[in-house]
Short mmCIF file of C-alpha atoms in Angstrom, two decimals:
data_model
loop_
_atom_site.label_atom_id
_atom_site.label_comp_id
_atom_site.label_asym_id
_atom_site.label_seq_id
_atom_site.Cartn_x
_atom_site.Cartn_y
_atom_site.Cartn_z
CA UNK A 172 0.00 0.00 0.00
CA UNK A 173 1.61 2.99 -1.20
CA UNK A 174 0.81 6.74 -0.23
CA UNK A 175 -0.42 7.70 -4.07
CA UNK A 176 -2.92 4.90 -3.43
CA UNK A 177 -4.50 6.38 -0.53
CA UNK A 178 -4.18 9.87 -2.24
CA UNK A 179 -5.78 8.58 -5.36
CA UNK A 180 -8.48 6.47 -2.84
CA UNK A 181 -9.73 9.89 -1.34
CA UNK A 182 -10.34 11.63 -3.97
CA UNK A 183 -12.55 9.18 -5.70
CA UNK A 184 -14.52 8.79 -2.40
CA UNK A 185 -14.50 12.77 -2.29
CA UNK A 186 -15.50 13.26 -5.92
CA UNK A 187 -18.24 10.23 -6.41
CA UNK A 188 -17.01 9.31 -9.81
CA UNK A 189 -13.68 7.89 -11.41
CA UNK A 190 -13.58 10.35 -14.22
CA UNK A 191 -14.38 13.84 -12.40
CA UNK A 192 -11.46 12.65 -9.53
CA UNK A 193 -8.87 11.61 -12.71
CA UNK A 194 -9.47 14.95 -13.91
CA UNK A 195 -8.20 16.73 -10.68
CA UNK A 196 -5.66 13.98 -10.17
CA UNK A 197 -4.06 14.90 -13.69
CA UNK A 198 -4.25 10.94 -14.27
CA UNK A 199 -6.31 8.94 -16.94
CA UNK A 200 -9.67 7.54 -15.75
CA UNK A 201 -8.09 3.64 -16.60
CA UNK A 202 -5.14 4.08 -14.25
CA UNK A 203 -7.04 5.79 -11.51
CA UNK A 204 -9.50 2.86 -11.57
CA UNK A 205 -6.68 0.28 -11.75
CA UNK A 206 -5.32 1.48 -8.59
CA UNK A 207 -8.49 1.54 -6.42
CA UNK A 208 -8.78 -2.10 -7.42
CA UNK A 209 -5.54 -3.15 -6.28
CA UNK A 210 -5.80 -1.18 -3.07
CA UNK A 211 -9.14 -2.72 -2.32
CA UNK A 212 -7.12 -6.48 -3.56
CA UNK A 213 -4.74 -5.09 -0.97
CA UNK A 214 -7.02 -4.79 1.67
CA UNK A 215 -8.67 -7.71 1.10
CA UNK A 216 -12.26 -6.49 0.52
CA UNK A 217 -14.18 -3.61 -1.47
CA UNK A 218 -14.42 -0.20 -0.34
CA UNK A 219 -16.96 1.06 -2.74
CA UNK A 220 -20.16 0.23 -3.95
CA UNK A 221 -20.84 0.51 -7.89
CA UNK A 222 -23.65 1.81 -10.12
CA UNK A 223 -23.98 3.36 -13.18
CA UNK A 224 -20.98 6.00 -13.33
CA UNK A 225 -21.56 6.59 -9.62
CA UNK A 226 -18.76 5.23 -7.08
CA UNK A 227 -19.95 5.62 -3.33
CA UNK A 228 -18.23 4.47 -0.13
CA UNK A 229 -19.56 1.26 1.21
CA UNK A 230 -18.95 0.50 5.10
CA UNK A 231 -15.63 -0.36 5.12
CA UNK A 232 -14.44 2.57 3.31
CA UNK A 233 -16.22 5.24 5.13
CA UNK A 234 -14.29 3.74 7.87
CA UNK A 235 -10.64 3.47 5.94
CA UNK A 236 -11.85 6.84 4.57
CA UNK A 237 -11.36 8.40 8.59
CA UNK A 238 -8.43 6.73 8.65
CA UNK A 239 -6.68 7.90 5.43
CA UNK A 240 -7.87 11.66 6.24
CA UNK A 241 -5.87 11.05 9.65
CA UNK A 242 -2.92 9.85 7.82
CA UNK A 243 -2.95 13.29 5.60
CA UNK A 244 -4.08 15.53 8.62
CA UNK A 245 -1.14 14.26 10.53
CA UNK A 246 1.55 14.99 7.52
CA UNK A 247 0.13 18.39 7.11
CA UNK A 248 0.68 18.97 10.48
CA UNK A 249 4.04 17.44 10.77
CA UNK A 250 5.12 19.79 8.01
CA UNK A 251 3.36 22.68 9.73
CA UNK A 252 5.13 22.05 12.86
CA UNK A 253 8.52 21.37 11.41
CA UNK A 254 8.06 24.29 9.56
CA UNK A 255 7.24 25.90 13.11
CA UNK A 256 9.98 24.57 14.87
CA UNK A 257 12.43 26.52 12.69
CA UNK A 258 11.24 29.36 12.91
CA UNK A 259 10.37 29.52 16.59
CA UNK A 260 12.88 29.66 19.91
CA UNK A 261 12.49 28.91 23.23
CA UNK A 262 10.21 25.93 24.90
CA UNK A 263 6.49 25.18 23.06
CA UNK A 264 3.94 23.04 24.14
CA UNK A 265 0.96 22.49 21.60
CA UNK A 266 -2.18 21.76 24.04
CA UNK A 267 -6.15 20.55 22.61
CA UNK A 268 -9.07 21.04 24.89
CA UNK A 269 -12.87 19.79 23.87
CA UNK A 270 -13.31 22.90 26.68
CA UNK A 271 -10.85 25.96 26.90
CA UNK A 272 -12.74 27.46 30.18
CA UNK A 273 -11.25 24.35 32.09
CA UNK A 274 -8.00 25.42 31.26
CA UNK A 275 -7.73 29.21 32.43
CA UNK A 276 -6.45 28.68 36.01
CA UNK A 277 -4.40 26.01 34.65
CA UNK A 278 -2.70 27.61 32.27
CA UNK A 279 -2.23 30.83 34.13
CA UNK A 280 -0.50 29.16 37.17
CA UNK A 281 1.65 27.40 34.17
CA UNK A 282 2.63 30.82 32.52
CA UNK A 283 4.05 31.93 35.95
CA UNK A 284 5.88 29.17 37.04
CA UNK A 285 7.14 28.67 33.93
CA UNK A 286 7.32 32.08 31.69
CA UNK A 287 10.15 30.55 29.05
CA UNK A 288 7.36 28.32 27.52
CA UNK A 289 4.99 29.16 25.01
CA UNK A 290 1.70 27.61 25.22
CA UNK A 291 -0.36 27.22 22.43
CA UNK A 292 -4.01 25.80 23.25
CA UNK A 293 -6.55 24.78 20.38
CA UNK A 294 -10.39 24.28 21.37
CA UNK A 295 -11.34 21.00 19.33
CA UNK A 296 -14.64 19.67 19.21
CA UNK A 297 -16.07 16.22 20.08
CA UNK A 298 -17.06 15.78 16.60
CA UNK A 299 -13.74 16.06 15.56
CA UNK A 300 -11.98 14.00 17.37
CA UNK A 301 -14.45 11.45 16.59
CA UNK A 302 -13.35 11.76 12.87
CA UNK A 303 -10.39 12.92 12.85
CA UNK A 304 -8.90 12.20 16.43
CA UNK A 305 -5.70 14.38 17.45
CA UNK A 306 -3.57 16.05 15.57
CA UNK A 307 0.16 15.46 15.41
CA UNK A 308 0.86 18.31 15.98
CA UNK A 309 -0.74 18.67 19.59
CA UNK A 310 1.37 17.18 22.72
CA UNK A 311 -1.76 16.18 24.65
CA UNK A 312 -5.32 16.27 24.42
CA UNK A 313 -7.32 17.28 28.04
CA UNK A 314 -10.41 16.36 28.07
CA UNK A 315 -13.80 14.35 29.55
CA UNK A 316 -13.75 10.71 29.07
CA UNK A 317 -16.71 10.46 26.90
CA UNK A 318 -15.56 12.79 24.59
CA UNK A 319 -13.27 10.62 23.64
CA UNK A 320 -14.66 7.88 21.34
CA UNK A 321 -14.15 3.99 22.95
CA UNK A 322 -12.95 2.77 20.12
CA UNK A 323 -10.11 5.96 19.62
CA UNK A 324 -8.99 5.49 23.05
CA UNK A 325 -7.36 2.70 21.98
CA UNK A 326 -4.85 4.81 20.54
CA UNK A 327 -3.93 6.85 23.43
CA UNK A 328 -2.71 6.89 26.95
CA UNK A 329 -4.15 8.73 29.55
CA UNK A 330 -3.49 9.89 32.85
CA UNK A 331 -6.06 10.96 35.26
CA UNK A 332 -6.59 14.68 36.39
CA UNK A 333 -9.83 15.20 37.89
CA UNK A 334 -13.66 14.65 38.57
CA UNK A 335 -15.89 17.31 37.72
CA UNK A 336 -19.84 18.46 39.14
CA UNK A 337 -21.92 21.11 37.86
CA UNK A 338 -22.21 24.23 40.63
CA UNK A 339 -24.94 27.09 40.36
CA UNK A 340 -23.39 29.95 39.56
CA UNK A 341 -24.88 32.97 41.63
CA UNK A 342 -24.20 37.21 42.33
CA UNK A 343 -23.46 37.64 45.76
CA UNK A 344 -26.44 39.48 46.47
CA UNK A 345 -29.09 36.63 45.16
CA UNK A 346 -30.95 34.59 47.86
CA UNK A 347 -29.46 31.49 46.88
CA UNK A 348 -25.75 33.07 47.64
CA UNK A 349 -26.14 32.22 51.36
CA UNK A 350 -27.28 28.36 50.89
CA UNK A 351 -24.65 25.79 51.45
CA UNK A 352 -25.97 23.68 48.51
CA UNK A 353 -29.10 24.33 46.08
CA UNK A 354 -31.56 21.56 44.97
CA UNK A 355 -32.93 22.10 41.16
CA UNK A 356 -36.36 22.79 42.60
CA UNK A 357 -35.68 25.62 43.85
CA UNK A 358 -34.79 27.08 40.38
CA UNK A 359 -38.27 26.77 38.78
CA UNK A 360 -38.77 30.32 39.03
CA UNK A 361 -35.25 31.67 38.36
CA UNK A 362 -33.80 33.35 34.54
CA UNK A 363 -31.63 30.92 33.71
CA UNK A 364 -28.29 31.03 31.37
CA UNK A 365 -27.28 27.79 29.84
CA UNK A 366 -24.17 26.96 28.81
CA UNK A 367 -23.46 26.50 24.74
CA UNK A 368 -24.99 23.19 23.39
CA UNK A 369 -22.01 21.75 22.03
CA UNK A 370 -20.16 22.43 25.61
CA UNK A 371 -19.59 19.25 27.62
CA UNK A 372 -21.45 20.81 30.47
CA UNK A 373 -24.67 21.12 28.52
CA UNK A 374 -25.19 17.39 27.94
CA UNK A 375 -24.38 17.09 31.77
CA UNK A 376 -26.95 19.38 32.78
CA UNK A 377 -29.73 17.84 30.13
CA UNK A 378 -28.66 14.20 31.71
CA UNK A 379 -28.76 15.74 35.87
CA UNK A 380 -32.71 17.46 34.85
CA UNK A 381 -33.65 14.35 33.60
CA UNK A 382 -32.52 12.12 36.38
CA UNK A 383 -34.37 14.21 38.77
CA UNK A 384 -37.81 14.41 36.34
CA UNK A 385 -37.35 18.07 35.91
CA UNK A 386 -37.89 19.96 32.67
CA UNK A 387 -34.90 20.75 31.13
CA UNK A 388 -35.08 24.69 31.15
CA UNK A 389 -35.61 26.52 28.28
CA UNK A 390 -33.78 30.28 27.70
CA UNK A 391 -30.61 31.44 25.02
CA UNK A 392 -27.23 29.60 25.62
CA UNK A 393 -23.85 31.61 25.85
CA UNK A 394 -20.05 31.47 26.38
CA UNK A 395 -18.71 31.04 29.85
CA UNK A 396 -17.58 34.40 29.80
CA UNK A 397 -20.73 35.79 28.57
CA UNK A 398 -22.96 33.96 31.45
CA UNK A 399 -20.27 34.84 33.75
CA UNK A 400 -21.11 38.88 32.81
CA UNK A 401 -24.82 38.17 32.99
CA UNK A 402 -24.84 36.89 36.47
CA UNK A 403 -22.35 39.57 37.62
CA UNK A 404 -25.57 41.98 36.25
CA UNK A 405 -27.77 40.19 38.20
CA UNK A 406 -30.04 39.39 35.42
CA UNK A 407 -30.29 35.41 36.62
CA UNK A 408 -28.13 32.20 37.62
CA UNK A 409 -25.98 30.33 35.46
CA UNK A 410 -24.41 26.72 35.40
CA UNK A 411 -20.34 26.16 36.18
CA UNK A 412 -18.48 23.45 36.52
CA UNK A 413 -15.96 22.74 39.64
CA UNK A 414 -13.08 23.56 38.04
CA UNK A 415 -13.97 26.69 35.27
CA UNK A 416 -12.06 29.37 35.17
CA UNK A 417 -13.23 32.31 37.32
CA UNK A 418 -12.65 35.35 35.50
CA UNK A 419 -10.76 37.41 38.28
CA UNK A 420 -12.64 40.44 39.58
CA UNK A 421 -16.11 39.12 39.63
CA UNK A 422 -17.33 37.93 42.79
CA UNK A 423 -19.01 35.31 42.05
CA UNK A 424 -20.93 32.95 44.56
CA UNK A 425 -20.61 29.37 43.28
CA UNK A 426 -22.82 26.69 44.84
CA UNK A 427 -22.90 23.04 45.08
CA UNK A 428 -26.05 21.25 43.72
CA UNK A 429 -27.05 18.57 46.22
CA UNK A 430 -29.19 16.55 43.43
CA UNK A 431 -27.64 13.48 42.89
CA UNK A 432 -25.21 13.42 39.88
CA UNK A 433 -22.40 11.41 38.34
CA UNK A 434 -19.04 13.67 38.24
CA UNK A 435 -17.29 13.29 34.90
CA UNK A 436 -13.22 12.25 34.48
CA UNK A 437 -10.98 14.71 33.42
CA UNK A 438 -7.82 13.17 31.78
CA UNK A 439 -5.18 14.02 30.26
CA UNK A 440 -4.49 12.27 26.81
CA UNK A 441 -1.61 11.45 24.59
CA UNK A 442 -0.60 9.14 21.62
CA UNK A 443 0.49 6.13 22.42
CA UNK A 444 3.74 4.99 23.25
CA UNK A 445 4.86 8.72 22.13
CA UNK A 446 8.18 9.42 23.94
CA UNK A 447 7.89 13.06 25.87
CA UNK A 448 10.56 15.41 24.66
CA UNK A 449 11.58 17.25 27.69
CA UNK A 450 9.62 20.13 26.90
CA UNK A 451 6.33 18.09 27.36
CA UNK A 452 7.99 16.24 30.30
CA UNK A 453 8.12 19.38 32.66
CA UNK A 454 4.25 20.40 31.18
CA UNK A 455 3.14 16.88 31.68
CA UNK A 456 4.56 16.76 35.46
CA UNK A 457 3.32 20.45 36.29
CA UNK A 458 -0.45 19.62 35.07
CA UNK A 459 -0.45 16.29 37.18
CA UNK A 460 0.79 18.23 40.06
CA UNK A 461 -1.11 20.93 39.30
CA UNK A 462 -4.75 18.99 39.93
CA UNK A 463 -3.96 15.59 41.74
CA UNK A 464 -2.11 16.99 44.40
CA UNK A 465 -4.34 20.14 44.81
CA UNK A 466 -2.46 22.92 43.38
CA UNK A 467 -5.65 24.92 42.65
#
């Protein structure tokens, strides 16, 4: 199996036919055809289905299809990077998060202890690591356990950071401020901010009002920093997480819900059997520290 092969491969699956992807390929129709037959001999079993002058994925190569773009997004990126790592000095640490807010405290304790490095963090979604997984070019993935796809964590070690619970996030001046912990039902009457539906926290909060029989509330859904402002206004409550960022200045009140729920893992993910450099050596060690032993 040969690199042109998987080129060739995904751009018949992107174009639908063997003559419109010979045309961008610069190659005859024949040859291009040949060599998705011997790839799928190769493999040992078709990858497209076959009608008329249509060719469509079948199963199997929708799934070698996620594969192959992985192969490509990971060259791109090593190029990028190698490209980077001329051209840059100093120490550099390439971080993805399904959830940037997480990583504000984190990151800022980081930056002080260590002010030579330069962080670079990239907000990834759940969809995309489900078909794409991580870029090369990232040292480590943080992120929830189930936004990880089962069958990609087989590609990846882990190490384990945290458990997380929703918290009601309140002005100092609201009623609810002076409780020690706040039961749903007592939020039937309140403006509520939700977070932003493809946020982690949102399908938490959908999962804890269903558990208890509640409606799910209904009202606009906003950035962390955005519900953050609205609360500070006193214009309603809003849902956090344990360990969000706190944008400093705001006095926030930030209250435990005693409803029953099921904290989420926090881990930190890498490829596996990667080998740290000793750049992501000192980053890996400081972010273990950082939440297992209570730097917080």
């Amino acid at each position: 199996m040969e690199l042109l092969q998987l080129k060739y491969f995904k751009a018949v699956a992107e174009k639908g036919k063997i003559s419109d992807a010979a045309q961008a390929l610069f190659v005859s129709a024949p040859a291009l055809s040949t060599s998705i037959s011997k790839l799928e001999k190769d493999l040992g079993m078709l990858l497209f289905e076959r009608s008329n002058n249509r060719i469509t994925l079948n199963q199997q190569g929708q799934i070698f299809l996620r594969y192959v773009n992985q192969i490509f997004s990971d060259l791109e990126c090593a190029q990028t990077e190698l490209r980077q790592s001329v051209m840059r000095r100093g120490q550099y640490i390439s971080l993805a998060s399904v959830a940037s807010t997480h990583l504000v405290d984190m990151i800022a304790a980081f930056s002080e202890a260590d002010p030579q490095f330069t962080l670079q963090c990239i907000t990834i979604s759940r969809l995309e690591i489900a078909n794409s997984g991580v870029s090369a070019q990232h040292s480590f993935l943080l992120a929830a356990e189930e936004d990880v796809p089962e069958y990609y964590t087989d590609r990846l070690d882990s190490e384990f950071l945290y458990e997380d619970k929703p918290v009601l996030m309140v002005h100092p001046d609201h009623p609810l401020a002076k409780k020690e912990s706040v039961d749903l039902r007592e939020l039937q009457q309140e403006s509520i901010f939700l977070p932003m539906r493809d946020f982690p926290l949102y399908d938490h909060l959908v999962q804890l009002f269903g558990s208890c029989g509640l409606p799910f509330p209904a009202g606009n859904a906003y950035s962390h920093l955005t519900t953050q402002r609205l609360v500070d206004k006193g214009l309603g409550v809003a849902f956090a997480s344990k360990y969000m960022g706190r944008t400093p200045g705001l006095t926030l009140q930030y209250i435990p819900i005693s409803n029953e729920t099921r904290p989420w893992v926090s881990r930190l993910y890498w490829r596996k059997g990667r080998e740290f450099t000793l750049d992501e050596r000192i980053f890996y060690d400081f972010v273990v520290n950082y939440y297992q032993n209570g730097q917080l």
